[in-house]
XYZ file of C-alpha atoms in Angstrom:
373
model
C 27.904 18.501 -1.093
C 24.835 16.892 1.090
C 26.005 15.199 3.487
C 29.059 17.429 4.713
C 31.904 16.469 5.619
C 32.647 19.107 8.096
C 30.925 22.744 9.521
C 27.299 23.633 8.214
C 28.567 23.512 4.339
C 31.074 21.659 2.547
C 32.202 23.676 -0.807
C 34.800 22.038 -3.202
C 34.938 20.234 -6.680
C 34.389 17.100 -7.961
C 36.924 15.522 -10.246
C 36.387 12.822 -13.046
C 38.697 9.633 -12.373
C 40.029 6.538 -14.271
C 38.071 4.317 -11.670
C 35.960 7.015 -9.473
C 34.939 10.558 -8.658
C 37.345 12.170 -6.002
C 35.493 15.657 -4.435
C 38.129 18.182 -2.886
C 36.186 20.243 -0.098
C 37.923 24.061 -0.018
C 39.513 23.129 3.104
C 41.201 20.220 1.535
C 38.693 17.294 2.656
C 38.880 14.276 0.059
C 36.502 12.165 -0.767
C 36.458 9.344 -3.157
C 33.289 7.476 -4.936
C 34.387 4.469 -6.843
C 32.432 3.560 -9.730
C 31.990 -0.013 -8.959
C 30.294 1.182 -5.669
C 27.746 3.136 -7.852
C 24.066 1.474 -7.773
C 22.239 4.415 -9.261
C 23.107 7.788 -10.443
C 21.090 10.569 -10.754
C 21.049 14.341 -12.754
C 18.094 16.236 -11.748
C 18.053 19.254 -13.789
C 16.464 22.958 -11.815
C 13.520 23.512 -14.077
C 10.979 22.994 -11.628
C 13.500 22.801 -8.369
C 15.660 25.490 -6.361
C 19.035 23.368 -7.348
C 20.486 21.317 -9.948
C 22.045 18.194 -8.684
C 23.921 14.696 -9.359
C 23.283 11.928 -6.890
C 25.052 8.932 -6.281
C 23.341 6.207 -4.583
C 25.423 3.862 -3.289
C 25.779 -0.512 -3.494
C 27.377 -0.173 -0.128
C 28.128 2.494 3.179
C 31.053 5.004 3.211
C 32.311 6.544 6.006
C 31.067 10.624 5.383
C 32.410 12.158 9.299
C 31.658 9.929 11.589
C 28.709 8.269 9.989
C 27.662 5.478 7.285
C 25.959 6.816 4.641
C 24.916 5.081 0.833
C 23.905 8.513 -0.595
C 25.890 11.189 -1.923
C 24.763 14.430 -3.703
C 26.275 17.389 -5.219
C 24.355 20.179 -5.942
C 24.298 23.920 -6.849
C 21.381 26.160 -5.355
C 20.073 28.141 -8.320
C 18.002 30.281 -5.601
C 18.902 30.806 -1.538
C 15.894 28.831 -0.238
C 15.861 32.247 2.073
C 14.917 33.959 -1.229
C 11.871 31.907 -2.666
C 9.214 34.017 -0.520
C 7.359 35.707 -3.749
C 7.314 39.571 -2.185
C 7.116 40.838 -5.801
C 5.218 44.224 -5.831
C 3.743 44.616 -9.432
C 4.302 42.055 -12.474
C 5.497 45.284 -14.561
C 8.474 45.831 -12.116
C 11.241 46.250 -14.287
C 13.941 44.984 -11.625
C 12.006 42.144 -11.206
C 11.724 41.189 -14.731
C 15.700 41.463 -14.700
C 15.806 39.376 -12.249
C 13.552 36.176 -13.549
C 15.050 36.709 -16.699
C 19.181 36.361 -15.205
C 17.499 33.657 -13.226
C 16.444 31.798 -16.334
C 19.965 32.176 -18.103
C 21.238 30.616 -14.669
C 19.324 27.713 -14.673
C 19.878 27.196 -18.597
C 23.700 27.202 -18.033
C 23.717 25.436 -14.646
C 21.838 22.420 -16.280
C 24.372 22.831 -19.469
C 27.228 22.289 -17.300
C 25.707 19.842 -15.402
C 24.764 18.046 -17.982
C 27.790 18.106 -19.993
C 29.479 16.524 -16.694
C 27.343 13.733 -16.534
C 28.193 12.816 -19.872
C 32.275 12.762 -19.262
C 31.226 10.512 -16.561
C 29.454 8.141 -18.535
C 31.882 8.217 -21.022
C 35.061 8.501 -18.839
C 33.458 5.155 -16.842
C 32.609 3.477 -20.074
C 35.773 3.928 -21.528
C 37.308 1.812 -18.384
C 34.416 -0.814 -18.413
C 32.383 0.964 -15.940
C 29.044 0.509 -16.654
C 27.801 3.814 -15.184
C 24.331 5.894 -16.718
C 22.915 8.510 -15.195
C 18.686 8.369 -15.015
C 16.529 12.049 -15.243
C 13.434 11.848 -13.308
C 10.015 11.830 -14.791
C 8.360 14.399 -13.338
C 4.911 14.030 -14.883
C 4.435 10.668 -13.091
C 5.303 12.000 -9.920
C 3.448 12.268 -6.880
C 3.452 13.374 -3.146
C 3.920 10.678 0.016
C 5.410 10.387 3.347
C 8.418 8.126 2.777
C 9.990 9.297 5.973
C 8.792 11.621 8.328
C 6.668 14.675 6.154
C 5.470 14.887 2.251
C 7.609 15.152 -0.199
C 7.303 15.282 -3.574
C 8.679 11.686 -4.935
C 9.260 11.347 -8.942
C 10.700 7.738 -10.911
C 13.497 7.276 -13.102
C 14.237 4.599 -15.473
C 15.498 2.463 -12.304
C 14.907 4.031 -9.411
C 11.731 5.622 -7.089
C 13.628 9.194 -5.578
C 13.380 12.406 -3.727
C 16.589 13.506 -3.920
C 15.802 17.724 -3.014
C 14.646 17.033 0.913
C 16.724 15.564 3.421
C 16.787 12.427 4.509
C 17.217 11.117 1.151
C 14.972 8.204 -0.663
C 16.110 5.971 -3.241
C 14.342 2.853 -3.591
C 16.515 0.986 -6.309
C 14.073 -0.666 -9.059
C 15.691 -4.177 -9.545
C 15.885 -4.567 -5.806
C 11.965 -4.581 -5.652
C 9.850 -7.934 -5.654
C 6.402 -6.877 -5.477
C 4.382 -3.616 -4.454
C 1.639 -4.082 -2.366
C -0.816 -0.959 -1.963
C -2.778 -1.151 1.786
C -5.728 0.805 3.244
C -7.347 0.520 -0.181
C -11.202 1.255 0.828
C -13.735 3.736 -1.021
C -14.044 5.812 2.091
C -10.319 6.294 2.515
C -8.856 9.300 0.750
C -5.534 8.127 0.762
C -3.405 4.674 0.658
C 0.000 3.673 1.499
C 2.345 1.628 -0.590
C 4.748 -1.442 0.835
C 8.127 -2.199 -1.393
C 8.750 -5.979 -0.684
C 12.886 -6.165 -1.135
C 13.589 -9.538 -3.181
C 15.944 -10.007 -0.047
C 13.201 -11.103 2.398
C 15.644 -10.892 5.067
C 15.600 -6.571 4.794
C 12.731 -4.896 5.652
C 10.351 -3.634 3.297
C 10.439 0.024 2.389
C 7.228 2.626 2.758
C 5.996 5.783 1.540
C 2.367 6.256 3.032
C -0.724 8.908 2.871
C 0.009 9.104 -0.926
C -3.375 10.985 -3.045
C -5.891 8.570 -4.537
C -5.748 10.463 -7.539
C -2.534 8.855 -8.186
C -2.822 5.262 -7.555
C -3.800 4.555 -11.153
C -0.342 6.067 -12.817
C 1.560 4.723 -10.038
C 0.009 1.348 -10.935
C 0.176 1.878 -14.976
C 3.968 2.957 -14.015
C 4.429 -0.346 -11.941
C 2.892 -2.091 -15.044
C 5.582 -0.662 -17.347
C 8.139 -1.452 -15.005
C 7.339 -5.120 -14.831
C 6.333 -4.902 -10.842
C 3.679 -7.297 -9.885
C 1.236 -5.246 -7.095
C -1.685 -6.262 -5.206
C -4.148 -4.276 -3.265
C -6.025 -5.103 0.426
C -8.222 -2.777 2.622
C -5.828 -2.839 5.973
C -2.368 -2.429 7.021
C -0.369 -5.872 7.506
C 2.927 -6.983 9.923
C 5.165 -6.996 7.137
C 7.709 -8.276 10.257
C 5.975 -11.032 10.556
C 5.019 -11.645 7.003
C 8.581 -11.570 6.136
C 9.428 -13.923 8.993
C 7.049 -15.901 7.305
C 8.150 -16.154 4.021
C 11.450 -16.086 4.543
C 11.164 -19.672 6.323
C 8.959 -20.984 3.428
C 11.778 -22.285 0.540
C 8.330 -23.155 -1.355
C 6.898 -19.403 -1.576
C 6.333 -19.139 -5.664
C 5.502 -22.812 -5.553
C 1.410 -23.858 -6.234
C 1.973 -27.132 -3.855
C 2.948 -28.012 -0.625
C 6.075 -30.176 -0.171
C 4.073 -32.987 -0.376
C 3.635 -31.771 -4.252
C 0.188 -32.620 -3.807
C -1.817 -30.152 -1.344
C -2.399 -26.767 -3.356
C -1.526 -23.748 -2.172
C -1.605 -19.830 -3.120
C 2.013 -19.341 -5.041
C 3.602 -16.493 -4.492
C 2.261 -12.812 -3.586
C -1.564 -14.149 -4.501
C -2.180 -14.482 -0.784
C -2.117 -10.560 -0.847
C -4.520 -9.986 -3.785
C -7.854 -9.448 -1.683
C -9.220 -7.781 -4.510
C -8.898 -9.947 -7.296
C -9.690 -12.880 -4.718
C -13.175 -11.570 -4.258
C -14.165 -11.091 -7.820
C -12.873 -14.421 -8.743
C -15.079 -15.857 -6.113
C -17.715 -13.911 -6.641
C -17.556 -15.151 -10.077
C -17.232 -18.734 -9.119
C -20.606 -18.057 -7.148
C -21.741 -16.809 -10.071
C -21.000 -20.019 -12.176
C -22.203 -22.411 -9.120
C -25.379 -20.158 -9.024
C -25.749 -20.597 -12.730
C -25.441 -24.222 -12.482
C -27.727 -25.186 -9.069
C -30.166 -22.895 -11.411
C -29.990 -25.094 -14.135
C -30.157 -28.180 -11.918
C -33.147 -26.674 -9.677
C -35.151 -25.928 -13.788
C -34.714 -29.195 -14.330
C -35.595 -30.607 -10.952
C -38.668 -28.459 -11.206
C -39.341 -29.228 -14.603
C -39.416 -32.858 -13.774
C -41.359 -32.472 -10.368
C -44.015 -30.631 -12.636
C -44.368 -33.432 -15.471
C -44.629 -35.855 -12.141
C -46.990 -33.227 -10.698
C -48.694 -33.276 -14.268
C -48.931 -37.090 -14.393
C -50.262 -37.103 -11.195
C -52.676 -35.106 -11.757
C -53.890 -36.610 -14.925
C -53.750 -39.934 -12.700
C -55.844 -38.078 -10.149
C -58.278 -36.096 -12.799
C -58.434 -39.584 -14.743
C -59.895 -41.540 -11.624
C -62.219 -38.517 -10.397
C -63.710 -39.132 -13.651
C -64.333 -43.022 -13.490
C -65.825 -42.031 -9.685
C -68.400 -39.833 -11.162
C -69.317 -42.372 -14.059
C -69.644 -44.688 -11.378
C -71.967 -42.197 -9.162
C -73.803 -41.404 -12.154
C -74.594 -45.167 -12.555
C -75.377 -45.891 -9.307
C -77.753 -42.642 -8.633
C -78.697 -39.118 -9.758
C -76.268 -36.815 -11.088
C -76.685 -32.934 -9.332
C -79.004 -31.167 -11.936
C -81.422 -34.486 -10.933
C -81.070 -33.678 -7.538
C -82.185 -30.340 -7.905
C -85.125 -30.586 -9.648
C -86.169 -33.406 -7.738
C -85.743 -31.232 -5.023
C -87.413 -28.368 -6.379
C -90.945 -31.188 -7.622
C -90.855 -32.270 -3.838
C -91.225 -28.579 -2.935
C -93.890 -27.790 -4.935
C -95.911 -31.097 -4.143
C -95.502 -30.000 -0.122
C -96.736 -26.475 -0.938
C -99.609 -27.849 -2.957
C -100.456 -30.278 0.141
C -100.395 -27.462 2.392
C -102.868 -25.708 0.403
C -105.284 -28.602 0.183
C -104.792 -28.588 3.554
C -105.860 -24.735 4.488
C -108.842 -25.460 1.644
C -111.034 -27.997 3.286
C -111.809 -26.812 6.261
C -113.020 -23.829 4.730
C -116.063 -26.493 2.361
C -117.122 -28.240 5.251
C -117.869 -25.260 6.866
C -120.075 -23.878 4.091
C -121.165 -27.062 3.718
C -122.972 -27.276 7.196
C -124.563 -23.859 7.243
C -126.917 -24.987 3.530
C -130.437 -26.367 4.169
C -131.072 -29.617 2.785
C -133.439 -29.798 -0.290
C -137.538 -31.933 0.116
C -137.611 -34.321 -1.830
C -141.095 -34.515 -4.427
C -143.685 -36.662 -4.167
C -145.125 -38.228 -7.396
């Protein structure tokens, strides 16, 4: 029995009541589990663990020694924990072959008798009106986080989150949860921890942290099954001062203020950092999509005005030129007026360089006699 009553161990059996389970310890201890007192019980099986057990998690403290406790196990160790050191010499020992094989017939008959107690339980209680079922864990959709002080290996049942093989025990109880939030959810982070919120907001929330990346998505697919609203958000939070908070706030899952008017996030949504983002990235998207459509059609119209404008502009250029071309000479006038004045200054210029030159010969001829008759 974990915890003992007395010394290191406490040995004994445990007896199936009209109302409870009464355990007799060898030295003549009693101890009595009511079933009314019985939140969730538990039969893990030794197929992949060094005991076979039936836990008991309790609705409210007994007195175990000296000390409150709300969890109660009873177990049988299929192998001394001493003993689990694999020293095997050669996998064709033949003594070591006997001895996996009387360990297998150990565990087969450990979890038959087990078993077959947990069923004159369940039908001992129902047969007084005690609703009492015991829950196997799922150990495919487990996965390893610090719920306490080191790793363990943690595995869900039907209503319950346990490890129920290390000590201290954890047992988060299903129906007692409100909402899972998962924190220290970044890309560069290899690991993430996980918040319980208690529907109780007065309690503390419960925590198992550095739990695998790998894992979030069953965890979350689990949570899904479960009915468990989650949220996600890069950074740890006060959850004692969040809880403060909301336990203040008698209009938490409401969408308006108490003036029923303001809006305000209902619920858990404040948490969902995520989901915030791509919503208003999305709503960016939308707004960009619209000031697009306005800015086409701004531009569209400032280019028809730009257009008309133009036309305006082009239209008048044109009745300027008519008028210039009324008035005077257009350019192709101008240049070959340009180009006759040209050529009637270089002809001047020659006429210019050319006489000179026939007066001179003119001078140096002698003049002609005139004849007599």
């Amino acid at each position: 029995m974990r915890p003992v009553l007395s010394g290191r161990k406490t040995q004994g059996n445990l007896e199936v009541h009209a109302n409870g389970l009464r355990f007799v310890s060898q030295k003549g201890e009693l101890l009595d589990i009511m079933y009314n007192n019985i939140q969730n019980a538990i039969f893990q099986p030794c197929e992949s663990e060094v005991m076979v057990l039936l836990h008991f998690h309790l609705k409210n403290d007994i007195m175990i020694g000296k000390k409150k406790h709300n969890d109660v196990q009873f177990y049988t160790e299929v192998v001394d924990v001493s003993l689990q050191v694999d020293n095997r010499t050669t996998i064709y020992d033949p003594d070591e072959m006997d001895d996996e094989q009387r360990e297998r017939q150990l565990r087969k008959k450990l979890n038959m008798a087990f078993k077959e107690f947990a069923r004159k339980v369940e039908s001992t209680a129902k047969k007084y009106d005690h609703d009492l079922e015991f829950d196997v864990p799922y150990r495919d959709l487990g996965f390893y986080g610090t719920p306490h002080r080191e790793m363990v290996f943690l595995q869900p049942t039907l209503h319950s989150l346990i490890n129920v093989t290390e000590t201290p025990f954890c047992c988060v109880p299903l129906d007692e949860i409100d909402h899972v939030h998962f924190e220290r959810i970044t890309f560069a982070s290899k690991a993430f921890d996980m918040v319980f919120i208690n529907k109780d907001f007065s309690k503390q929330p419960w925590r198992v942290d550095m739990v695998g990346n790998d894992d979030k998505d069953s965890i979350q697919d689990w949570l899904t099954d479960m009915e468990i609203s989650f949220t996600e958000g890069p950074m740890n939070l006060n959850w004692k001062q969040i809880m403060n908070t909301i336990s203040g706030d008698d209009r938490f899952y409401e969408e308006t203020e108490d003036d029923l008017v303001t809006p305000k996030e209902a619920g858990w949504e404040f948490l969902r950092m995520v989901g915030k983002e791509s919503d208003e990235s999305d709503d960016d998207d939308e707004e960009d999509d619209e000031y697009s459509e306005d800015g086409e059609e701004e531009e569209s119209g400032s280019e028809t005005e730009e257009s008309e404008d133009y036309a305006s502009e082009s239209s008048e250029g044109s009745y300027r030129d008519d008028d210039l071309e009324e008035e005077g000479m257009d350019w192709d006038d101008m240049e070959r007026e340009a180009a006759a004045s040209d050529r009637r200054k270089s002809n001047r210029d020659a006429e210019e360089e050319e006489g000179p030159k026939k007066r001179r010969r003119g001078s140096n001829a002698q003049p002609t006699r005139k004849r007599r008759r």
